[in-house]
mmCIF file of C-alpha atoms in Angstrom:
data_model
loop_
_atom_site.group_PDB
_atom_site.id
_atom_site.type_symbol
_atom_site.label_atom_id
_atom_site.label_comp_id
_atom_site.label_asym_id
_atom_site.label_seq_id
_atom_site.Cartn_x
_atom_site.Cartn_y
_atom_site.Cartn_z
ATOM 1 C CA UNK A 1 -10.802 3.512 -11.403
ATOM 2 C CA UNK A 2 -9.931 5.894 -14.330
ATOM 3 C CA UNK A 3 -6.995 5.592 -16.321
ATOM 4 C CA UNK A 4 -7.660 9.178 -17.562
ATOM 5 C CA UNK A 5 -10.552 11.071 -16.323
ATOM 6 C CA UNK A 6 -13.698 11.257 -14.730
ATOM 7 C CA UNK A 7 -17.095 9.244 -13.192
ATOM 8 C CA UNK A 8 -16.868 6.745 -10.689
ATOM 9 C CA UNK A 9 -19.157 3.722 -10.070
ATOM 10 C CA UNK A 10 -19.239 1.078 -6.741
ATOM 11 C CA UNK A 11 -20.567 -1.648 -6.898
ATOM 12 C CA UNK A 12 -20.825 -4.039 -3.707
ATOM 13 C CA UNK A 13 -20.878 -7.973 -3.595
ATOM 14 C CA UNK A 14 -20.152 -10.526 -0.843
ATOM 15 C CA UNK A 15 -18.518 -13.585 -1.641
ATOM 16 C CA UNK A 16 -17.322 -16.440 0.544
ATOM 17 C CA UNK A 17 -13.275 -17.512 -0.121
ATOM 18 C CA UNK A 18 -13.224 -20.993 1.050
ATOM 19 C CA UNK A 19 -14.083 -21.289 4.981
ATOM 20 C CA UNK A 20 -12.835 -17.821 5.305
ATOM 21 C CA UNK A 21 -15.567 -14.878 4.674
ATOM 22 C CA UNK A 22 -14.903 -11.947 3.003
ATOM 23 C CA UNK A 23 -15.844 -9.307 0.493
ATOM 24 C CA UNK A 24 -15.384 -7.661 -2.802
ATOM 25 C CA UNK A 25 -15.395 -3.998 -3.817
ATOM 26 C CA UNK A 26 -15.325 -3.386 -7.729
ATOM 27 C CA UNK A 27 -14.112 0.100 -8.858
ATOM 28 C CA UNK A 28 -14.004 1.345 -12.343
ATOM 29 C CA UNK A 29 -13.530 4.926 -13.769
ATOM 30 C CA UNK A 30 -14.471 5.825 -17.369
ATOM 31 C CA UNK A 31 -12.041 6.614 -20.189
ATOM 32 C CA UNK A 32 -12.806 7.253 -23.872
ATOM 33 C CA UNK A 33 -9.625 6.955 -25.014
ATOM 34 C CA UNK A 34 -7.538 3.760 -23.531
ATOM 35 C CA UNK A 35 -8.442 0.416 -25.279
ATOM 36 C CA UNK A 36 -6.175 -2.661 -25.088
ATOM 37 C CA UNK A 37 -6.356 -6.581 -24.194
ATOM 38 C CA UNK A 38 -7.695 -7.878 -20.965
ATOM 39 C CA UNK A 39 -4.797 -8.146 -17.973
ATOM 40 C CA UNK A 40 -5.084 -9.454 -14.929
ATOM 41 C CA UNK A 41 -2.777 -8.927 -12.631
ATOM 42 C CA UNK A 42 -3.051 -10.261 -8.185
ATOM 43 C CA UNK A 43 -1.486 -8.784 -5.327
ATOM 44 C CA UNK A 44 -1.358 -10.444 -1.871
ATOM 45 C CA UNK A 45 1.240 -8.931 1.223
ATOM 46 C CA UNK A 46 2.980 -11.334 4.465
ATOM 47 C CA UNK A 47 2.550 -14.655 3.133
ATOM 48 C CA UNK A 48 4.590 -15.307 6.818
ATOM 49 C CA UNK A 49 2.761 -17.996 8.866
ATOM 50 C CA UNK A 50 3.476 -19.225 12.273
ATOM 51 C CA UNK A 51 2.769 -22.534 10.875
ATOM 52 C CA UNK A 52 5.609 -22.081 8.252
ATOM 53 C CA UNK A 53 5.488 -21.876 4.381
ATOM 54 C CA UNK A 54 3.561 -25.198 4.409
ATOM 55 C CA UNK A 55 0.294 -23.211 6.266
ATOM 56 C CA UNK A 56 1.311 -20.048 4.130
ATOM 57 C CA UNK A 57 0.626 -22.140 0.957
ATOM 58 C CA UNK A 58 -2.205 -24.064 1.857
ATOM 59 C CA UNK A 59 -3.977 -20.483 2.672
ATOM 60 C CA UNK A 60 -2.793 -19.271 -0.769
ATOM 61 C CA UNK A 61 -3.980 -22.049 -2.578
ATOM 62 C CA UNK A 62 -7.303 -21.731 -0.981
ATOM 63 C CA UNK A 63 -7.679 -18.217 -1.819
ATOM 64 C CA UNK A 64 -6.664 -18.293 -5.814
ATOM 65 C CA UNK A 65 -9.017 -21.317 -5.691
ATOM 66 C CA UNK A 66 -12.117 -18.839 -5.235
ATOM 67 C CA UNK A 67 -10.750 -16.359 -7.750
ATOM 68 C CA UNK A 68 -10.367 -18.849 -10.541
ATOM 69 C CA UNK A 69 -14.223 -19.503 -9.272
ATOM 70 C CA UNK A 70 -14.582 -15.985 -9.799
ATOM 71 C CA UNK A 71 -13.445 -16.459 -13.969
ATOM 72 C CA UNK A 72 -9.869 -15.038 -13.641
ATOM 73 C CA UNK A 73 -8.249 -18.460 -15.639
ATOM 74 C CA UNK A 74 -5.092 -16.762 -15.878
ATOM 75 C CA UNK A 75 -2.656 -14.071 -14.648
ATOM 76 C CA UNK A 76 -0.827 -11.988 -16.347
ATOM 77 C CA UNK A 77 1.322 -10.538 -13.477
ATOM 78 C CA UNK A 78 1.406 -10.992 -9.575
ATOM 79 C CA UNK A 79 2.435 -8.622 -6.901
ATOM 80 C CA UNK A 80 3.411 -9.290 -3.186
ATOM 81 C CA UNK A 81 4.294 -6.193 -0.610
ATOM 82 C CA UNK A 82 6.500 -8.404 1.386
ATOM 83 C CA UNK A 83 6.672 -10.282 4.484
ATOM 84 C CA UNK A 84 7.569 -14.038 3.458
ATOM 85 C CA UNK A 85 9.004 -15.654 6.702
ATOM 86 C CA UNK A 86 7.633 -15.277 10.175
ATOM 87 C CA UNK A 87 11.150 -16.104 11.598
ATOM 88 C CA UNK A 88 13.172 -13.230 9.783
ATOM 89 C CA UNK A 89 16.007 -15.251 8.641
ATOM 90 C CA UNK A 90 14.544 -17.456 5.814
ATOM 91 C CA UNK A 91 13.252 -15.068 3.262
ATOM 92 C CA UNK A 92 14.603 -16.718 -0.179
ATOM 93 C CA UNK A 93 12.801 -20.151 1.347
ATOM 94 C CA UNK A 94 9.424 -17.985 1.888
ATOM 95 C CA UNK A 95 9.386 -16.129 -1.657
ATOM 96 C CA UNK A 96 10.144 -19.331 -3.366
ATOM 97 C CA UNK A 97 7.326 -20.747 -1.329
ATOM 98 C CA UNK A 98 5.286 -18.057 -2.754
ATOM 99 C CA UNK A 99 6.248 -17.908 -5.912
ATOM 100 C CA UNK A 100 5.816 -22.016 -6.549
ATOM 101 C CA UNK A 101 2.383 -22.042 -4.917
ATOM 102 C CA UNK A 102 1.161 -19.100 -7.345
ATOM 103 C CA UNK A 103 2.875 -20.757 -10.197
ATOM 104 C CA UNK A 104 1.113 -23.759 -9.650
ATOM 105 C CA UNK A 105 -1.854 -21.911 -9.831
ATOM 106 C CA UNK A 106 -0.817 -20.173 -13.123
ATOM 107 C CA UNK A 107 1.910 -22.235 -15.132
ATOM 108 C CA UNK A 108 1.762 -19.389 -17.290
ATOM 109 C CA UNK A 109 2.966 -16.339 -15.422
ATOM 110 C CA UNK A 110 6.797 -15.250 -16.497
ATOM 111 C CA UNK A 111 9.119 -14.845 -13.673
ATOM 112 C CA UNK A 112 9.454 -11.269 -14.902
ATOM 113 C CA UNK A 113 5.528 -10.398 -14.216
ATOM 114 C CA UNK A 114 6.455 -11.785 -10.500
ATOM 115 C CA UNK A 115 7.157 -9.008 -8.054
ATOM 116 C CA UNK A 116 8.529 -9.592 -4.325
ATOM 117 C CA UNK A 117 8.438 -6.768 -2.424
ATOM 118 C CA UNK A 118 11.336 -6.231 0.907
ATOM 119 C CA UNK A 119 9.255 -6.443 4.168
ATOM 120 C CA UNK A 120 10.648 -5.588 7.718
ATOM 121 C CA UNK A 121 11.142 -9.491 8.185
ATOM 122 C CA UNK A 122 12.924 -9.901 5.206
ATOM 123 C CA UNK A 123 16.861 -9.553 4.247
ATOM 124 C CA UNK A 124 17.932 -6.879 2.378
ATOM 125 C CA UNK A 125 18.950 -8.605 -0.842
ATOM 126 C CA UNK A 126 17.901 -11.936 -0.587
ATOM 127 C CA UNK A 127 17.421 -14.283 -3.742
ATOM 128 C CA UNK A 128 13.876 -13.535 -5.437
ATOM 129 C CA UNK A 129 13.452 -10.045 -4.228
ATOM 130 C CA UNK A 130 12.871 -7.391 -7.219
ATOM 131 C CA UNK A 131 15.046 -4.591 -8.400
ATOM 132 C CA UNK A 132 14.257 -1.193 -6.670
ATOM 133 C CA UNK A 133 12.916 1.081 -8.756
ATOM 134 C CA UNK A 134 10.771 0.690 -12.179
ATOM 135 C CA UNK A 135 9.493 -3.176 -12.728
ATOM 136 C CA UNK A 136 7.256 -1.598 -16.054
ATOM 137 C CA UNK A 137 5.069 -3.717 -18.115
ATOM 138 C CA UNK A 138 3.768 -2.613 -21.574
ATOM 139 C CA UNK A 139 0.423 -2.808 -20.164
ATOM 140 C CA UNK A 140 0.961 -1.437 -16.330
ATOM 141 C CA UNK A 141 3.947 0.454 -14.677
ATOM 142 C CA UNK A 142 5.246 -1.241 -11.364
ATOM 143 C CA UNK A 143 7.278 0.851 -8.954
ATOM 144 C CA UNK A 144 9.436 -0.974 -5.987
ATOM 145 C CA UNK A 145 9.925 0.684 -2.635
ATOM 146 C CA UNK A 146 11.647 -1.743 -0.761
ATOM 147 C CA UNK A 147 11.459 -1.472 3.549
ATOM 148 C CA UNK A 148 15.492 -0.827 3.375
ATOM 149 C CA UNK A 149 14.396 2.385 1.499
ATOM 150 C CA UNK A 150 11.414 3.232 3.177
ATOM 151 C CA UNK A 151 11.850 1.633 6.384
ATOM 152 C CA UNK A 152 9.056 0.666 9.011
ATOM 153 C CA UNK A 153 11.329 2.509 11.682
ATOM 154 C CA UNK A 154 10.062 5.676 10.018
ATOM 155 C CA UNK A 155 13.859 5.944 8.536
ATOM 156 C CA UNK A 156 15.704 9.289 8.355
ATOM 157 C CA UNK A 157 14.347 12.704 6.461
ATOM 158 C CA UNK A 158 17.371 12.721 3.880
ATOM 159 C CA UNK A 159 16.713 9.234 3.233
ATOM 160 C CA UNK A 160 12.884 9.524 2.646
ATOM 161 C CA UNK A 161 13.070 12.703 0.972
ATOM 162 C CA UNK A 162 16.173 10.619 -1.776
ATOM 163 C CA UNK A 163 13.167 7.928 -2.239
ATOM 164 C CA UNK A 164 10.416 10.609 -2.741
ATOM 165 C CA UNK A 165 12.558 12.617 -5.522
ATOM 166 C CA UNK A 166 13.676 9.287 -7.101
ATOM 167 C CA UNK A 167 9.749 8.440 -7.436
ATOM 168 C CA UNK A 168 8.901 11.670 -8.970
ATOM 169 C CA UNK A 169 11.487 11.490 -11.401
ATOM 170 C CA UNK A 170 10.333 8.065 -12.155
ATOM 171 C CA UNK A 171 6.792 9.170 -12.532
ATOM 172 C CA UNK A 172 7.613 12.665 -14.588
ATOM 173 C CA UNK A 173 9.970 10.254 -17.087
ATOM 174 C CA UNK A 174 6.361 7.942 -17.174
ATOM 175 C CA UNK A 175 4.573 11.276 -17.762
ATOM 176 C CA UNK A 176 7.030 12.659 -21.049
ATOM 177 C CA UNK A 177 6.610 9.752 -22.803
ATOM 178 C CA UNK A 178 3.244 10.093 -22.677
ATOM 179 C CA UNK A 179 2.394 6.347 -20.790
ATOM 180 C CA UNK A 180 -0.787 6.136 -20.145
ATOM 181 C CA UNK A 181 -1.199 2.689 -18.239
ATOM 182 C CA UNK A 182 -2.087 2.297 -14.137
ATOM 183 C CA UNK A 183 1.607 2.527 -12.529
ATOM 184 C CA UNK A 184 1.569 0.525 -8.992
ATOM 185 C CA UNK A 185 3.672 2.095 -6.298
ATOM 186 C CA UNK A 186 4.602 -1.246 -4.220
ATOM 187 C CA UNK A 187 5.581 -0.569 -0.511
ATOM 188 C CA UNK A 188 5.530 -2.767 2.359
ATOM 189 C CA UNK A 189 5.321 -0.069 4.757
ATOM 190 C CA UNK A 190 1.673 2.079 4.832
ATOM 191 C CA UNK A 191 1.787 6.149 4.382
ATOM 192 C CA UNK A 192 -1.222 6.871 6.775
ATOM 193 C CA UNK A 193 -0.974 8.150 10.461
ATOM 194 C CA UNK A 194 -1.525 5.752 12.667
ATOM 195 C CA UNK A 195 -0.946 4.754 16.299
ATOM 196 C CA UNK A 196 2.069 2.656 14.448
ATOM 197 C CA UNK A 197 3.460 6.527 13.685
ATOM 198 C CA UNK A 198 2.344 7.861 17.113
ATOM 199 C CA UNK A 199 4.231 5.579 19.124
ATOM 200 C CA UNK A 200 6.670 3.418 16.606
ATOM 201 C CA UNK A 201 7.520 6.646 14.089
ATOM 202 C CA UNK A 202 6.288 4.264 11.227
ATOM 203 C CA UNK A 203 5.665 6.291 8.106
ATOM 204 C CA UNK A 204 6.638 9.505 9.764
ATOM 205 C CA UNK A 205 8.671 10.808 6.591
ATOM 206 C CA UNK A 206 5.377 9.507 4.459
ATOM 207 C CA UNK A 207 4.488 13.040 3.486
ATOM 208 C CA UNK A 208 7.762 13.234 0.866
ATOM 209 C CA UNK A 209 6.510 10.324 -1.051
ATOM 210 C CA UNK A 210 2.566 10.767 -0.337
ATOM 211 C CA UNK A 211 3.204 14.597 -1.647
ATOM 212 C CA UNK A 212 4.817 13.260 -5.285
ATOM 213 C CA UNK A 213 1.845 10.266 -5.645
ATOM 214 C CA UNK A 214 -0.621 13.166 -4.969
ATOM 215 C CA UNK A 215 0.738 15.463 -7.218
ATOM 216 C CA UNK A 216 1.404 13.361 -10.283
ATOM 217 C CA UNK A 217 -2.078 11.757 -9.684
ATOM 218 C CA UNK A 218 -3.225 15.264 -9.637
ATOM 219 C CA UNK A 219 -1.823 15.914 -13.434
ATOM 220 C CA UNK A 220 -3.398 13.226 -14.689
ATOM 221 C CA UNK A 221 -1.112 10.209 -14.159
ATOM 222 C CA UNK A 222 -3.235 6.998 -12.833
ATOM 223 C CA UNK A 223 -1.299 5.821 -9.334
ATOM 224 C CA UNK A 224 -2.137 3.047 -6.839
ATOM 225 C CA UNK A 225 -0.148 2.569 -3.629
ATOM 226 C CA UNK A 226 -0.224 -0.444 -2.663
ATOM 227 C CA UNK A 227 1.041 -1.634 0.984
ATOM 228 C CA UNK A 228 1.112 -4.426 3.884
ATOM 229 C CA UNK A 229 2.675 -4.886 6.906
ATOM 230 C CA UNK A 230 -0.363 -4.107 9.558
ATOM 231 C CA UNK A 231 -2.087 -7.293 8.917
ATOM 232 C CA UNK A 232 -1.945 -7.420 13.232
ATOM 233 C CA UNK A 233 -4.885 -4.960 13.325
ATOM 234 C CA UNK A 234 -4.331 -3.892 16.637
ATOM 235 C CA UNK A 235 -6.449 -0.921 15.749
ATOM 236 C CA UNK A 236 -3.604 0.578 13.700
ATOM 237 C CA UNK A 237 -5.902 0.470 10.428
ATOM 238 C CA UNK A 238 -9.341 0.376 11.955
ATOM 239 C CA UNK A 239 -10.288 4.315 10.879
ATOM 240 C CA UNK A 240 -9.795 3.097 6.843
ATOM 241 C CA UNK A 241 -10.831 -0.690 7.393
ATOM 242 C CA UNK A 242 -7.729 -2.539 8.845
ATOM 243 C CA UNK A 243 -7.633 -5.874 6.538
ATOM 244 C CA UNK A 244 -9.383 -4.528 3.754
ATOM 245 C CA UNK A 245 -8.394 -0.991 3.006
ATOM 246 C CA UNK A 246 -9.478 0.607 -0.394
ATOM 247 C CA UNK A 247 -9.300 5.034 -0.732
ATOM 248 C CA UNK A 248 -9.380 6.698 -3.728
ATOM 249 C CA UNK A 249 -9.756 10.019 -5.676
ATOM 250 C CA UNK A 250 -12.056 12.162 -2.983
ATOM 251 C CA UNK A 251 -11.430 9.904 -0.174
ATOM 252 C CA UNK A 252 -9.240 11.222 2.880
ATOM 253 C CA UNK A 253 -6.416 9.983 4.519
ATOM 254 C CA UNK A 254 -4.519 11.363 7.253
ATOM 255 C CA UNK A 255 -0.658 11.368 6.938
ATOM 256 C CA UNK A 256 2.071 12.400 9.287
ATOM 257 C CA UNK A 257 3.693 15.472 8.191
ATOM 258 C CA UNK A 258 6.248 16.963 10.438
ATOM 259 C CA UNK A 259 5.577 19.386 13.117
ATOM 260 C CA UNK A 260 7.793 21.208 15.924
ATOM 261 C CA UNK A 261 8.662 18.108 17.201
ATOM 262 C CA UNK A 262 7.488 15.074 15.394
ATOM 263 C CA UNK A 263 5.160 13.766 12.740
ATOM 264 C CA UNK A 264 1.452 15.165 13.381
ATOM 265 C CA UNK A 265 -1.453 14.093 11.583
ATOM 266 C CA UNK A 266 -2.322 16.168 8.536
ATOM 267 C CA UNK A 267 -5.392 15.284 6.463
ATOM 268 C CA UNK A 268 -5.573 15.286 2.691
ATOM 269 C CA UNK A 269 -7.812 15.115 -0.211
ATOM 270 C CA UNK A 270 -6.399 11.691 -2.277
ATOM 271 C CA UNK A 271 -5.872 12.145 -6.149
ATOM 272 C CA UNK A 272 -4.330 8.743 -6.083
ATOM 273 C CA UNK A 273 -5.565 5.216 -4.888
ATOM 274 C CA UNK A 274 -4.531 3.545 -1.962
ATOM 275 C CA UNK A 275 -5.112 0.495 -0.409
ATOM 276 C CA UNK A 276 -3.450 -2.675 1.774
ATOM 277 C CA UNK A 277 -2.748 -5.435 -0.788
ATOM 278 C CA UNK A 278 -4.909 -8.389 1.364
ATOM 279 C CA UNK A 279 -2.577 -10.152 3.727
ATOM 280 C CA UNK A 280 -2.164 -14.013 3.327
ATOM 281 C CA UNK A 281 -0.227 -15.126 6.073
ATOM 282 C CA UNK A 282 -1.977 -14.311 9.148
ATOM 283 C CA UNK A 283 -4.348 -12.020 10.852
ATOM 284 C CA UNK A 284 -4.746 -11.671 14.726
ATOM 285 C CA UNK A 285 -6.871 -9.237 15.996
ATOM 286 C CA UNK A 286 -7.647 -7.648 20.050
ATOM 287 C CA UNK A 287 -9.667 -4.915 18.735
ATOM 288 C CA UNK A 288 -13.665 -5.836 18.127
ATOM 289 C CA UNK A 289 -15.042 -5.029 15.119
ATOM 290 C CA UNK A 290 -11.583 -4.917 13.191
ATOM 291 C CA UNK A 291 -11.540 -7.101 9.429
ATOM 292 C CA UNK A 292 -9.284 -9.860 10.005
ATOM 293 C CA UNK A 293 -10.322 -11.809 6.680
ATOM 294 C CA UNK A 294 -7.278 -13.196 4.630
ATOM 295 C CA UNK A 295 -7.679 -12.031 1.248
ATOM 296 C CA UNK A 296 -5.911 -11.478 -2.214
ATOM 297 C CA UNK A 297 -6.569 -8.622 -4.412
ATOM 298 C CA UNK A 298 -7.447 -8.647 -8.196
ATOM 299 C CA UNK A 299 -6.764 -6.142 -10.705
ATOM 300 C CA UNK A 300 -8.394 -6.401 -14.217
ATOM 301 C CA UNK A 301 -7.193 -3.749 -16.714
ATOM 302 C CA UNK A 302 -9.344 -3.738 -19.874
ATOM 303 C CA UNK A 303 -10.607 -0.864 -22.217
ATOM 304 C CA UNK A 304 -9.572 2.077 -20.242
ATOM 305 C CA UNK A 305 -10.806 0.314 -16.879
ATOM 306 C CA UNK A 306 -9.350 -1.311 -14.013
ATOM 307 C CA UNK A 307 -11.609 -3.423 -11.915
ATOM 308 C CA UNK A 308 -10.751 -4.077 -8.135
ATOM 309 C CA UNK A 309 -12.444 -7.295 -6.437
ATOM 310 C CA UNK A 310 -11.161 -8.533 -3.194
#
């Protein structure tokens, strides 16, 4: 993945996490220009669990187990799309949950480079969710989109349209000063066209937001959209991989833009990256072939790279 310009190289590698399979995709994009310390930073979505926070963690654990395996020692920031009770009522419980199991992991990660993401089950506002809005680093820009914003019932156009122009302000104000790190846009809900938009009206306002990431990435600016929320796979995801999406620059993606009536599927060439952040919680599938592997995702920025392994 580039954090300025040009080639592309993809590599392939399977790896087992614990007793549940899965596999890696590393990215990286050239730059001649960006040099800086190694940062590692790990994104996971709907640590809920019908077996409560206890399963959740155990799951976790397990996971960031097989990535220390994998040489990342340490973290230097941690992102979660949202999602942290299966019963809707006990979010604080479920991010704290979260947050000690990954802190367990990594005594060393500040509070501050810990990012909790509103989900559909979660309550607006509730202790340990981030601020809306810029989260920035010195070393990577985070953006929040919580659900209340950007909400899984699809929302309302002026509402959409408010978070869409707040975002591009964000990301022009990122541009002026000349920042040239990765900037994560962190949503719970997904901007593709899916049956979720079809027959739920999930992401049916996406194109306002998709519209700024695609531009901005289009300048120059180095975005990834990160989301969870269809860890279900009831077919919803299986066109772009279900558990394990990963687009970027090139790749297509169909998004809903708005027609006569409703939201119609409208394909674009992607500028940015976007993917699903690995869901932790649970995965059910009825549709054959679909990934249902519980994952987490690491990002290494280093030298003008950033390295995705799943």
């Amino acid at each position: 993945m580039r954090i300025k310009k040009v080639s592309s190289i993809l590599l392939c590698m399977i790896i087992t996490l614990s007793s549940l399979g899965n596999w890696m995709n590393v990215y990286a994009k050239e730059d001649e220009k960006n040099t800086q310390d190694s940062v590692t930073v790990i994104a996971c979505s709907d640590y809920q669990h019908p077996g409560g926070n206890t399963s959740g963690s155990t799951t976790v654990t397990n996971i960031i187990s097989q990535i220390k395996a994998h040489g990342y020692d340490e973290a230097d920031g941690f992102l979660a799309m949202g999602d942290y009770d299966y019963e809707y009522v006990e979010t604080a419980e479920g991010i704290a949950s979260l947050k000690n199991t990954v802190k367990g992991a990594y005594s060393e990660l500040a509070d501050d480079r810990m990012i909790f993401v509103q989900g559909n089950h979660d309550i607006a506002g509730a202790a340990g969710l981030s601020a809306s809005g810029a989260n920035d680093t010195n070393e990577y820009g985070v953006y929040v989109i919580h659900e209340d914003d950007f909400p899984m019932d699809g929302g309302t156009d002026e509402g959409v349209r408010k978070v869409a122009g707040e975002l591009d302000d964000y990301l022009k104000a990122k541009a002026d000063a000349g920042y040239e790190q990765p900037i994560f846009v962190v949503s719970h809900v997904p901007l593709h066209y899916s049956t979720r938009t079809r027959v739920d009206g999930v992401g049916k306002y996406a194109q306002y937001i998709f519209e700024v990431l695609n531009q901005r990435a289009a300048e120059g600016q180095t975005i990834i959209y990160m989301f969870g929320h269809n860890h279900n796979s009831w077919g919803y995801d299986d066109y772009l991989g279900t558990g394990s999406v990963y687009l970027t620059e090139g790749d297509e993606l169909y998004v809903g833009k708005l027609g006569a009536t409703s939201a119609v599927p409208t394909e674009y060439e992607l500028h940015f990256t976007y993917m699903n952040a690995g869901y932790i919680g649970y995965n059910f599938s009825e549709t054959q072939g679909a990934d249902t592997t519980l994952t987490m995702t690491v990002f290494q920025i280093e030298d003008g790279l950033v390295t995705v392994e799943r």
